[in-house]
Structures are given as C-alpha cells and as structure tokens.
Amino acid sequence: MRLLIIGAMDGQIGAASKIAMARGAKVSIADDVEQGLEALRGQGADLVMIDVRRDVSRLVEALEVERIVVPVIACGISTDASAAVRAIKAGAKEYIPLPPDAELIAAVLAAVTAENHAIIHKDPRMAQTMRLAEQVAGSHASILITGESGTGKELMARFIHDKSPRAKARFVAVNCAAIPENLLESELFGHEKGAFTGAVARRIGKFEEASGGTLLLDEISEMDIRLQAKLLRAIQEKEIDRVGGSQPVKVDCRIVATSNRNLEDYVRQGGFREDLFYRLNVVNLGLPSLRERPLDIPILSDFFIKKYSETNAIAIRPLSPEARQMLIKHSWRGNVRELENTMHRAVLLASGATIGPEAIILTGAPLGGHDPVVSQVTHAAAAVMSGAGATQGLVGRTVADVERDLIIDTLSHCLGNRTHAATILGISIRTLRNKLKQYSEEGVSVPPPAGGEERASL
C-alpha cells in the first residue's frame, strides 16, 4: 500500500510513518495540500493521511474535481473535537488522534483500505475456470474475462494479477462504463497542464500508474469506438500520448479486460473494433453464472453470513434448511453480487435462532411495469412485517418515503458511488439518477458522487 501523509504534525509524523511502514506501507510525505496534490498527480497513492490543521476541504474538493480516487483520513494532535468533526464533514473517512496508537492506526488502515479478493468456490465448473486462470496467469498475454454482471470478473482479474510475475507491482482498475466518454481518454492516458478546461496541472493516467503491473479495463465494451483506436495503439506500441502532450510516453503493463457482452456479436454489430477484440482476446476466460455452479450457492451464502454478521456485530446465525432450498432454487440474475446483497439483508432481518425464509428477500422482474424500486421496497416491507413485529418503524410511512430512505442509505453505504448503489438496489443507473434528481429538487440531501464519478452525471 502507498500512503501519502500531508502535514508536519509537530514531530508525530515520524511515529505515524514508522507504524504505517511496519504494516507494509510505502510512505511519502508532503508539507501542504498543494504538494500533496502534486504527488498524487505524479505518482498516485492508495491512502492519504492529512493533518486537520491543513485544508482538508480543499484537498477533498480538488480530488473530486480532478477525479483522483483515494480515501482520505484526518489526524491531529489537538484535543479539539470540533476539528475532527470539521474534517469528517469535509469528506475525510476517518479521524485518528495523535500521538499515534499502533493498534488504532493499524485498525483504521485496515478498515479504510482492506478488500477481500477471495474467490470462494466448490463447484467443478468454477474449479475448472480457476485452473485455467492459474495456468495463464504467469504469461504476459492480454486476457479477456467475460461473463454476466455479478459473476466476479474483477475478482478474477485480481486473482490473475496476484498469480502473475507482476504481483508485487500495482493493480489499477478503470471502469469504462462509469466515466463519461469525454473524460475517459484523460483518465487512461493522462494530460498536460492546460490541455483542456480544468487541467490545472500535469497528471499521469492509469496506463502510467499501472506500468510494471496490471491494468484492468472493466466493461471495455462500453468504451466509445473512437477511443478504441487510441487504446489499440497504446497496447500495440506500448506507449501512450498524454492529452495535450507532444512526446509519447513508454509504458509496460499487462492488460486484462472484462465485458458482460458477447463481444464477437458486438464486433459484427459495429460497436467494437475487430482488431482491438483480437488484441485483447489472446486468452478468453468465460466465468459461469451462479445458476451454472449450484454447489457454490451454499458455501457462498455461509461466507457472506459470516462476513456481514461480523461487520454488523451480530451473532452468526445458520441458514435454515428451508431458506437454503430457496437460495438453491432461485435464478440469480445478478449472480454472486445479488447473492451477497441478499445475505446482507438476511443477516439484518433475521430475528430467530436461524436465518429463515422470512428473512430472505429475493429480487425478480417487476410486474406490470411497476417501478422496480417500489416493487423491491414493498417486497422488503412485506417480508419484514412477517417477522416478529420488527417493522414498527415502517408502520404509518408511505412506500415513497421508505423507497427514498432505502436509496439514500444504500448510496451512503456505497460512499456515493452511483454505479454500485444501482447494482445493489437492482435498478438501472438511469433510474437511480432520475430518483436522485427528484430528491434534490425536493430539498433532500443526496450524498455526493464518489471521487471517480463525475458530478455532472447526476
């Protein structure tokens, strides 16, 4: 992990740095926000710690404007509680008091940056896919991972990186569907100062960040066909041109791309360049849907129950046989992601000694053109009402009110990421944006977009 510390902290910075480095972090230091931004533009970071006496608000706003996605935590030696509150309100994810406590810093670093990349499986179909992935991971070939949404394509890309000779270098992911097409070129290739309005300084792109490591182009089929030509050149020549630049920049990164489309069909339809398809499709890994790997449903369910019980400090309850059969028989259009969300809800809704059918809310196609959010919320309310009076807070409220709170709470849980929130809710990103626009016009406070998403997308 690369940690950037901004501020002097009256001598405590050395102690904080040593603790972070003892936990495996590579630490760099900047005296103020401007120096910190220069470091982020030039070399990036996985986490930023900033002294509360520096301008936390300025840092967070600049990160949003420049679309630099990195979590920020504030720290300080002051006992002034208001300083910590201001930092959190400005956008810091956590606050650490100094002098530093080793265990506290370790816990916060883990909470902010930890990601679980385990691929849980037992089914022979998935085991076969994993063997193929491990076999090709050691090569330098480009890999195309295909499969339905929610099957774990990004997890597979990380698995390939971790098993490759580049494992000690960076893994950089770009969601081609989440970034507006007019910004994606700069995101990939970087830009020079003054290249366009808002380009306040030179910034390296994801190709340069990933040089020596792996670059994941997530949902590459959503990339504009005009940009695909520049991408093809970058992959073939191993060099990129920053937007507004005059000299090519050499890069060396392994490309892994994902798509939930049938790219061969999309090529025939004219939506994807054939030459780029063949350049990416040196090895194709097709991930099976969850319904094609039924033996994985029980073990994944147990894994998510344990995960979210621990996250929410709830006693771990086993699945009842009836609930387990419900899960096995479900079609799982959203695959592992849908199962994860279902088990998260079940952990929160269960009230007995086991997680029974009353806690299992299964999503499905809305009937008769009803709003999908309303259908889901109504289903949730009905399911919860059957469970030992656990819905006293819902009685007397309209479905619209419950729907709004569900959307806002989900968005907050996703730290403002519209794409992730829409996936969890089971609705399209367009539907979510329309809802948020309506709430904003009604005066409801809506969480701001995550750093990698454009505010204009609202």
mmCIF file of N, CA and C in Angstrom, residues 46 66 87 92 97 100 111 148 172 186 192 231 254 259 323 343 381 390 418 451:
data_model
loop_
_atom_site.group_PDB
_atom_site.id
_atom_site.type_symbol
_atom_site.label_atom_id
_atom_site.label_comp_id
_atom_site.label_asym_id
_atom_site.label_seq_id
_atom_site.Cartn_x
_atom_site.Cartn_y
_atom_site.Cartn_z
ATOM 1 N N ASP A 46 -2.577 5.023 -2.455
ATOM 2 C CA ASP A 46 -3.729 4.201 -2.098
ATOM 3 C C ASP A 46 -4.491 4.780 -0.917
ATOM 4 N N GLU A 66 -10.586 16.741 -9.932
ATOM 5 C CA GLU A 66 -9.589 16.093 -10.790
ATOM 6 C C GLU A 66 -9.808 14.585 -10.933
ATOM 7 N N ALA A 87 -13.271 17.955 9.856
ATOM 8 C CA ALA A 87 -12.563 17.120 8.888
ATOM 9 C C ALA A 87 -13.480 16.049 8.308
ATOM 10 N N ALA A 92 -13.343 13.593 4.977
ATOM 11 C CA ALA A 92 -12.430 12.564 5.474
ATOM 12 C C ALA A 92 -13.231 11.347 5.924
ATOM 13 N N PRO A 97 -6.538 10.269 16.309
ATOM 14 C CA PRO A 97 -5.855 11.190 17.222
ATOM 15 C C PRO A 97 -4.377 10.840 17.348
ATOM 16 N N PRO A 100 0.274 8.754 17.906
ATOM 17 C CA PRO A 100 -0.367 7.598 17.288
ATOM 18 C C PRO A 100 -0.334 6.353 18.164
ATOM 19 N N ALA A 111 -9.479 -0.889 7.976
ATOM 20 C CA ALA A 111 -10.894 -0.606 7.712
ATOM 21 C C ALA A 111 -11.079 0.201 6.444
ATOM 22 N N GLU A 148 -21.657 -12.752 -17.134
ATOM 23 C CA GLU A 148 -22.768 -11.895 -16.763
ATOM 24 C C GLU A 148 -22.358 -10.953 -15.630
ATOM 25 N N VAL A 172 -4.222 -1.709 -11.257
ATOM 26 C CA VAL A 172 -5.010 -0.487 -11.439
ATOM 27 C C VAL A 172 -6.251 -0.831 -12.247
ATOM 28 N N SER A 186 -8.487 11.130 -20.901
ATOM 29 C CA SER A 186 -7.572 11.711 -19.918
ATOM 30 C C SER A 186 -7.328 10.749 -18.768
ATOM 31 N N GLU A 192 -1.561 16.975 -19.941
ATOM 32 C CA GLU A 192 -0.623 18.034 -19.594
ATOM 33 C C GLU A 192 -1.395 19.240 -19.047
ATOM 34 N N LEU A 231 -6.643 3.258 -27.878
ATOM 35 C CA LEU A 231 -6.304 2.171 -26.959
ATOM 36 C C LEU A 231 -5.529 1.076 -27.686
ATOM 37 N N ARG A 254 0.416 -5.123 -18.190
ATOM 38 C CA ARG A 254 -0.368 -6.229 -18.723
ATOM 39 C C ARG A 254 -1.838 -5.813 -18.742
ATOM 40 N N SER A 259 -15.951 -7.851 -19.923
ATOM 41 C CA SER A 259 -17.178 -7.430 -20.594
ATOM 42 C C SER A 259 -18.298 -8.387 -20.232
ATOM 43 N N ALA A 323 -34.654 -22.054 4.061
ATOM 44 C CA ALA A 323 -34.021 -20.885 3.436
ATOM 45 C C ALA A 323 -32.942 -21.322 2.456
ATOM 46 N N MET A 343 -27.869 -11.954 1.206
ATOM 47 C CA MET A 343 -27.434 -12.451 2.518
ATOM 48 C C MET A 343 -27.163 -11.302 3.486
ATOM 49 N N ALA A 381 -40.741 -4.712 2.736
ATOM 50 C CA ALA A 381 -41.608 -4.351 3.857
ATOM 51 C C ALA A 381 -42.511 -5.515 4.230
ATOM 52 N N ALA A 390 -40.869 -6.665 13.748
ATOM 53 C CA ALA A 390 -39.620 -5.910 13.602
ATOM 54 C C ALA A 390 -39.781 -4.654 12.767
ATOM 55 N N ARG A 418 -22.604 5.835 -7.483
ATOM 56 C CA ARG A 418 -23.900 5.589 -8.125
ATOM 57 C C ARG A 418 -23.980 4.211 -8.771
ATOM 58 N N GLY A 451 -15.389 9.819 -5.791
ATOM 59 C CA GLY A 451 -14.358 10.570 -6.499
ATOM 60 C C GLY A 451 -14.204 10.209 -7.952
#
